[in-house]
Short mmCIF file of C-alpha atoms and ligand atoms in Angstrom, two decimals:
data_model
loop_
_atom_site.label_atom_id
_atom_site.label_comp_id
_atom_site.label_asym_id
_atom_site.label_seq_id
_atom_site.Cartn_x
_atom_site.Cartn_y
_atom_site.Cartn_z
CA MET W 1 46.94 39.71 40.15
CA LEU W 2 44.91 41.31 37.39
CA LYS W 3 47.61 43.90 36.91
CA SER W 4 50.38 41.34 36.55
CA LEU W 5 48.21 39.39 34.14
CA LYS W 6 47.80 42.54 32.08
CA THR W 7 51.54 43.22 32.15
CA ALA W 8 52.20 39.65 31.04
CA THR W 9 49.74 40.07 28.17
CA VAL W 10 51.45 43.28 27.08
CA LEU W 11 54.85 41.58 27.16
CA LEU W 12 53.55 38.59 25.24
CA LEU W 13 52.01 40.81 22.60
CA CYS W 14 55.27 42.69 22.25
CA LEU W 15 57.10 39.42 21.74
CA LEU W 16 54.51 38.14 19.28
CA SER W 17 54.47 41.23 17.15
CA ASP W 18 58.13 41.70 16.37
CA VAL W 19 57.29 43.96 13.53
CA THR W 20 58.93 47.26 14.21
CA PHE W 21 61.50 48.69 11.93
CA GLY W 22 64.04 51.41 11.63
CA GLN W 23 64.40 52.37 15.27
CA THR W 24 68.17 52.23 15.48
CA GLY W 25 69.44 54.12 12.52
CA GLY W 26 68.33 51.40 10.10
CA PRO W 27 66.84 52.08 6.71
CA LYS W 28 64.39 54.93 6.33
CA TYR W 29 60.89 53.77 5.45
CA VAL W 30 58.87 55.98 3.12
CA MET W 31 55.70 53.93 2.97
CA VAL W 32 53.97 51.24 4.98
CA ILE W 33 50.70 49.55 4.02
CA HIS W 34 48.22 46.98 5.31
CA GLY W 35 45.54 44.89 3.67
CA GLY W 36 43.73 43.77 6.83
CA ALA W 37 44.48 41.63 9.87
CA GLY W 38 42.87 38.35 10.84
CA THR W 39 42.98 34.60 11.12
CA LEU W 40 45.53 34.15 8.38
CA SER W 41 47.38 30.88 8.58
CA ARG W 42 49.55 29.13 6.04
CA LYS W 43 47.47 25.98 6.10
CA ASN W 44 44.29 27.83 5.15
CA MET W 45 45.79 29.65 2.20
CA SER W 46 46.60 28.11 -1.18
CA PRO W 47 49.99 28.98 -2.70
CA GLU W 48 48.18 30.68 -5.60
CA LYS W 49 46.17 32.90 -3.28
CA GLU W 50 49.22 33.75 -1.21
CA ALA W 51 51.12 34.71 -4.36
CA ALA W 52 48.21 36.89 -5.52
CA TYR W 53 48.13 38.75 -2.19
CA ARG W 54 51.89 39.25 -2.18
CA ALA W 55 51.80 40.55 -5.76
CA ALA W 56 48.98 42.97 -4.91
CA LEU W 57 50.84 44.32 -1.88
CA LYS W 58 54.01 44.75 -3.97
CA LEU W 59 52.12 46.59 -6.70
CA ALA W 60 50.58 48.90 -4.10
CA LEU W 61 53.99 49.69 -2.57
CA GLN W 62 55.60 50.15 -5.98
CA THR W 63 52.85 52.61 -6.91
CA GLY W 64 53.37 54.61 -3.73
CA TYR W 65 57.13 54.55 -4.08
CA THR W 66 57.00 55.78 -7.68
CA ALA W 67 54.79 58.68 -6.59
CA ILE W 68 57.14 59.65 -3.76
CA LYS W 69 60.28 59.32 -5.89
CA SER W 70 58.80 61.52 -8.58
CA GLY W 71 58.33 64.26 -5.97
CA LYS W 72 54.62 63.84 -5.36
CA SER W 73 53.15 64.49 -1.92
CA SER W 74 52.55 61.80 0.68
CA LEU W 75 48.82 62.43 0.13
CA ASP W 76 49.16 61.63 -3.58
CA ALA W 77 51.15 58.51 -2.73
CA VAL W 78 48.57 57.30 -0.20
CA GLU W 79 45.68 57.90 -2.60
CA ALA W 80 47.38 56.17 -5.56
CA THR W 81 48.44 53.22 -3.41
CA ILE W 82 44.98 52.74 -1.93
CA HIS W 83 43.44 52.92 -5.43
CA THR W 84 45.33 49.78 -6.42
CA LEU W 85 44.01 47.97 -3.33
CA GLU W 86 40.44 49.26 -3.74
CA ASP W 87 40.43 48.14 -7.37
CA ASN W 88 41.64 44.66 -6.41
CA PRO W 89 38.80 42.27 -5.45
CA LEU W 90 41.08 40.45 -2.98
CA PHE W 91 40.66 43.24 -0.44
CA ASN W 92 37.66 44.38 1.56
CA ALA W 93 37.67 47.88 0.10
CA GLY W 94 36.22 49.24 -3.15
CA LYS W 95 35.62 46.27 -5.48
CA GLY W 96 35.51 43.23 -3.22
CA ALA W 97 33.95 45.04 -0.25
CA VAL W 98 31.93 42.82 2.09
CA PHE W 99 28.13 42.81 2.08
CA THR W 100 25.77 44.24 4.68
CA HIS W 101 22.88 42.21 6.12
CA GLU W 102 20.67 43.60 3.35
CA GLY W 103 23.14 42.55 0.66
CA ARG W 104 24.61 45.95 -0.09
CA ASN W 105 28.18 47.21 -0.15
CA GLU W 106 28.54 50.19 2.18
CA MET W 107 32.04 51.58 2.29
CA ASP W 108 33.96 53.88 4.63
CA ALA W 109 37.24 55.74 4.02
CA ALA W 110 39.38 58.48 5.52
CA VAL W 111 42.53 60.39 4.80
CA MET W 112 44.60 62.81 6.88
CA ASP W 113 47.40 65.18 6.00
CA GLY W 114 50.11 65.31 8.69
CA LYS W 115 51.40 68.70 7.58
CA THR W 116 48.16 70.69 7.74
CA MET W 117 46.30 68.24 10.00
CA LYS W 118 43.37 68.52 7.65
CA ALA W 119 41.27 65.41 7.29
CA GLY W 120 38.42 64.04 5.20
CA ALA W 121 36.18 61.00 5.46
CA VAL W 122 33.14 59.33 3.91
CA ALA W 123 30.92 56.69 5.49
CA GLY W 124 28.31 54.27 4.18
CA VAL W 125 28.86 55.10 0.51
CA THR W 126 27.60 52.70 -2.16
CA VAL W 127 28.36 54.12 -5.62
CA ILE W 128 31.75 55.86 -5.37
CA ARG W 129 34.29 53.72 -7.20
CA ASN W 130 37.23 54.82 -5.04
CA PRO W 131 36.04 55.97 -1.60
CA ILE W 132 39.55 57.14 -0.64
CA SER W 133 39.33 59.83 -3.35
CA ALA W 134 35.97 60.93 -1.97
CA ALA W 135 37.56 61.26 1.48
CA ARG W 136 40.28 63.41 -0.05
CA ALA W 137 37.70 65.54 -1.87
CA VAL W 138 35.87 66.15 1.43
CA MET W 139 39.17 67.30 2.91
CA GLU W 140 40.23 69.52 0.02
CA LYS W 141 36.99 70.73 -1.52
CA SER W 142 34.70 71.27 1.46
CA GLU W 143 34.91 72.83 4.89
CA HIS W 144 33.83 69.57 6.51
CA VAL W 145 35.61 66.48 7.76
CA MET W 146 33.04 63.70 7.34
CA MET W 147 30.12 63.08 4.99
CA ALA W 148 27.84 60.04 4.93
CA GLY W 149 25.49 58.16 2.60
CA PRO W 150 23.65 59.86 -0.28
CA GLY W 151 24.99 63.29 0.69
CA ALA W 152 28.57 62.10 0.40
CA GLU W 153 27.73 60.48 -2.91
CA ALA W 154 26.18 63.67 -4.31
CA PHE W 155 29.27 65.58 -3.19
CA ALA W 156 31.63 63.06 -4.84
CA LYS W 157 29.67 63.28 -8.07
CA GLN W 158 29.88 67.05 -7.99
CA ALA W 159 33.63 66.79 -7.36
CA GLY W 160 33.92 64.79 -10.60
CA LEU W 161 34.78 61.41 -9.08
CA ALA W 162 33.98 58.13 -10.82
CA ILE W 163 30.47 56.90 -9.94
CA VAL W 164 29.54 53.26 -10.61
CA ASP W 165 26.50 51.05 -10.37
CA PRO W 166 26.47 49.27 -6.98
CA SER W 167 26.83 45.94 -8.84
CA TYR W 168 30.43 46.98 -9.65
CA PHE W 169 31.45 46.06 -6.09
CA TYR W 170 30.00 42.52 -6.22
CA THR W 171 32.28 39.52 -5.88
CA LYS W 172 31.01 35.97 -5.49
CA GLU W 173 33.35 35.26 -2.62
CA ARG W 174 31.97 38.14 -0.52
CA TRP W 175 28.39 37.23 -1.44
CA ASP W 176 28.99 33.65 -0.33
CA GLY W 177 30.54 35.05 2.85
CA LEU W 178 27.31 36.90 3.60
CA GLN W 179 25.16 33.84 2.91
CA LYS W 180 27.31 31.84 5.32
CA ALA W 181 27.07 34.55 7.95
CA LEU W 182 23.29 34.71 7.53
CA ARG W 183 23.04 30.97 8.01
CA GLU W 184 25.32 30.92 11.04
CA ASP W 185 23.91 33.83 12.91
CA SER W 186 21.62 36.27 11.24
CA ALA W 187 21.38 38.37 14.38
CA LYS W 188 25.02 39.37 14.60
CA ALA W 189 27.38 41.34 12.43
CA VAL W 190 30.38 39.21 11.58
CA LEU W 191 33.89 40.46 11.83
CA ASP W 192 35.84 40.03 8.69
CA HIS W 193 38.72 38.89 10.85
CA GLY W 194 37.19 36.66 13.51
CA SER W 195 39.64 35.62 16.20
CA LYS W 196 39.25 32.82 18.69
CA LYS W 197 38.02 35.39 21.17
CA SER W 198 35.47 36.81 18.77
CA MET W 199 34.35 33.25 17.97
CA LEU W 200 33.52 32.78 21.62
CA LEU W 201 31.44 35.90 21.44
CA GLY W 202 29.62 34.50 18.46
CA THR W 203 30.97 36.93 15.91
CA GLN W 204 33.02 34.44 14.01
CA ASN W 205 33.55 33.92 10.35
CA ARG W 206 36.88 32.25 10.09
CA ASP W 207 36.51 31.37 6.44
CA ASN W 208 35.79 34.89 5.47
CA LYS W 209 38.45 36.97 3.85
CA PHE W 210 40.08 39.95 5.43
CA GLY W 211 41.20 43.13 3.95
CA THR W 212 40.49 46.64 5.06
CA VAL W 213 43.32 48.54 3.41
CA GLY W 214 45.53 51.36 4.63
CA ALA W 215 48.67 53.29 3.75
CA VAL W 216 50.97 55.78 5.45
CA ALA W 217 53.56 57.67 3.42
CA LEU W 218 56.46 60.03 4.08
CA ASP W 219 57.35 62.28 1.14
CA ASN W 220 60.56 64.03 0.09
CA ALA W 221 59.46 67.20 1.89
CA GLY W 222 59.17 65.25 5.15
CA ASN W 223 55.37 65.29 5.27
CA LEU W 224 53.27 62.37 6.48
CA ALA W 225 49.82 61.28 5.26
CA ALA W 226 47.62 58.36 6.24
CA GLY W 227 44.57 56.78 4.61
CA THR W 228 42.22 53.85 5.26
CA SER W 229 39.45 52.31 3.12
CA THR W 230 37.05 49.48 3.98
CA GLY W 231 33.78 47.68 3.37
CA GLY W 232 33.53 47.20 7.15
CA MET W 233 32.03 44.01 8.54
CA THR W 234 30.09 41.27 6.74
CA ASN W 235 26.41 41.24 7.76
CA LYS W 236 26.58 44.68 9.37
CA LYS W 237 23.21 46.35 9.96
CA TYR W 238 21.58 49.65 10.81
CA GLY W 239 24.14 51.75 8.96
CA ARG W 240 26.92 50.53 11.27
CA ILE W 241 30.13 52.50 10.75
CA GLY W 242 33.51 51.27 11.97
CA ASP W 243 36.70 52.99 13.01
CA SER W 244 38.25 53.47 9.57
CA PRO W 245 36.55 56.80 8.71
CA VAL W 246 36.67 58.08 12.30
CA ILE W 247 39.60 60.47 12.52
CA GLY W 248 41.70 59.59 15.56
CA ALA W 249 40.26 56.06 15.81
CA GLY W 250 41.21 54.23 12.58
CA THR W 251 43.12 56.98 10.79
CA TYR W 252 45.36 59.83 11.93
CA ALA W 253 48.44 61.79 10.82
CA ASN W 254 50.54 64.50 12.41
CA ASN W 255 54.03 65.44 11.18
CA ALA W 256 55.06 66.00 14.82
CA THR W 257 54.35 62.37 15.70
CA ALA W 258 53.24 59.77 13.14
CA GLY W 259 50.78 58.66 10.49
CA ILE W 260 48.60 55.70 11.49
CA SER W 261 46.07 53.41 9.80
CA CYS W 262 44.27 50.67 11.74
CA THR W 263 42.49 47.45 10.89
CA GLY W 264 40.55 45.22 13.21
CA TRP W 265 37.43 45.06 15.31
CA GLY W 266 36.34 48.65 14.74
CA GLU W 267 34.28 49.16 17.87
CA PHE W 268 37.36 48.57 20.05
CA TYR W 269 39.42 50.95 17.95
CA ILE W 270 36.79 53.67 18.31
CA ARG W 271 36.51 53.22 22.08
CA ASN W 272 40.29 53.29 22.49
CA VAL W 273 40.77 56.17 20.01
CA VAL W 274 43.69 54.05 18.87
CA ALA W 275 45.32 56.14 16.14
CA TYR W 276 45.26 59.34 18.16
CA ASP W 277 46.33 57.45 21.27
CA ILE W 278 49.58 56.48 19.51
CA SER W 279 50.17 60.08 18.49
CA ALA W 280 49.41 61.27 22.04
CA MET W 281 51.76 58.72 23.63
CA MET W 282 54.51 59.95 21.32
CA GLU W 283 53.75 63.61 21.97
CA TYR W 284 53.16 63.55 25.72
CA LYS W 285 55.26 60.62 26.85
CA ASN W 286 58.02 60.90 24.31
CA MET W 287 57.54 57.28 23.30
CA THR W 288 58.93 55.86 20.06
CA VAL W 289 56.45 55.00 17.33
CA ALA W 290 57.17 51.30 17.90
CA ASP W 291 56.51 51.40 21.64
CA ALA W 292 53.40 53.56 21.28
CA ALA W 293 51.98 51.33 18.53
CA GLN W 294 52.54 48.20 20.58
CA ALA W 295 51.05 49.75 23.70
CA ALA W 296 47.95 50.75 21.72
CA ILE W 297 47.44 47.25 20.34
CA ALA W 298 47.91 45.82 23.82
CA LYS W 299 45.11 48.06 25.11
CA VAL W 300 42.80 46.83 22.34
CA GLY W 301 43.72 43.24 23.21
CA ASN W 302 43.17 43.75 26.93
CA MET W 303 39.63 44.91 26.19
CA GLY W 304 38.96 41.82 24.09
CA GLY W 305 39.41 43.36 20.64
CA ASP W 306 41.68 42.16 17.88
CA GLY W 307 43.43 43.57 14.86
CA GLY W 308 46.53 45.49 13.94
CA LEU W 309 47.82 48.77 12.63
CA ILE W 310 50.57 50.44 10.68
CA ALA W 311 52.44 53.54 11.81
CA LEU W 312 55.25 55.62 10.36
CA ASP W 313 56.96 58.60 11.97
CA ALA W 314 58.49 61.62 10.27
CA LYS W 315 62.01 60.15 10.52
CA GLY W 316 60.98 57.01 8.65
CA HIS W 317 60.60 54.60 11.57
CA ALA W 318 57.81 52.11 10.93
CA ALA W 319 55.77 49.80 13.14
CA MET W 320 53.23 47.13 12.17
CA PRO W 321 51.99 45.38 15.32
CA PHE W 322 48.95 43.07 15.39
CA ASN W 323 47.42 40.58 17.81
CA THR W 324 45.79 38.33 15.21
CA GLU W 325 47.30 35.33 13.43
CA GLY W 326 48.43 37.47 10.54
CA MET W 327 48.16 40.80 8.77
CA TYR W 328 48.68 41.60 5.11
CA ARG W 329 51.36 44.27 5.28
CA GLY W 330 54.44 45.69 3.64
CA THR W 331 57.06 48.40 3.60
CA VAL W 332 59.23 50.26 1.13
CA THR W 333 62.42 52.08 2.08
CA GLU W 334 63.82 55.24 0.50
CA ASP W 335 66.12 53.16 -1.72
CA GLY W 336 63.11 51.28 -3.13
CA LYS W 337 63.44 47.99 -1.26
CA ILE W 338 60.00 46.43 -0.98
CA GLU W 339 59.11 43.83 1.65
CA VAL W 340 55.72 42.17 2.10
CA PHE W 341 54.48 39.92 4.91
CA ILE W 342 51.31 37.99 5.70
CA PHE W 343 51.94 35.65 8.60
CA LYS W 344 53.30 36.25 12.07
CA LYS W 345 56.60 34.56 11.46
CA GLU W 346 58.04 34.81 7.94
N1 LIG A 401 38.14 48.12 11.12
C1 LIG A 401 37.15 47.78 10.14
C2 LIG A 401 35.77 48.02 10.70
O1 LIG A 401 35.54 47.70 11.86
C3 LIG A 401 37.21 46.37 9.68
C4 LIG A 401 38.58 45.79 9.38
O2 LIG A 401 39.59 46.44 9.63
O3 LIG A 401 38.65 44.68 8.85
O4 LIG A 401 34.93 48.46 9.96
#
């Protein structure tokens, strides 16, 4: 009974997330991005806000595409693309990051190179203007994979990255989001993308904005790279770190399989090792990127978690499944055609 219920859920999720591309000799995708998954519905979004999100996603994809077309590496494309999203206050990454319980902005980011399988990540950083660049510096300029807090900040400074006053990250909308969360339930961290299920568990904040950001790129040399950057969850406490900077959970890339960036309820993504799970399903079970991505999201859903992810394989097949009401997302093909989506059905 339980098993058939699970199978039905998987099938339903597959039907709901008809967001896979390029599996049957269609166009070759060279970049796929996300700007967070959550309770995004048309009726809750003004036309102006929707237009602003669509423009930001297009700019991000255009930036990545220009980098790839000019012969830059997938790593360069991912970093440049994520910069535009981190610098945009609409997204929960860089400027516009959500606030912790104590009223700080603590950001996480990771990047992985599918060719060398090198990776870098930072967690809980508060003064690095573009955390994705710090993640890349950890990967390229140190022998480590992950650095956290003041140590990561000292390293970024030494690497010559832009350091800002913490007030740079402030936005009124995120501050108001924290005040609301504190009023509603000061004891719980609030997901930036509360679903009906998470509302039942008391972790809701439906009015809050979404917007962890991520990008996966495929360059002219056939190399994949993936990156993710986030402010995490509103009202988070105790130095909580989500899945985004955890290699294999929120971010992963391997030329032999795919590049992946996740967004959603981080704890579920860590427990399911979601990004690596997709790569493993492709490697060991010979699954397509679309099937593996959908299976991974179904597992998250079956455990009670919600969110989405983007994945791109080395042949240019893309997948963007999610089990929330919407996900900011977009693709660009090798001929420069850009498409952006927000809602489930567009
Ligand atoms: N996955 C992120 C985290 O849990 C949040 C998000 O994607 O919105 O920190």
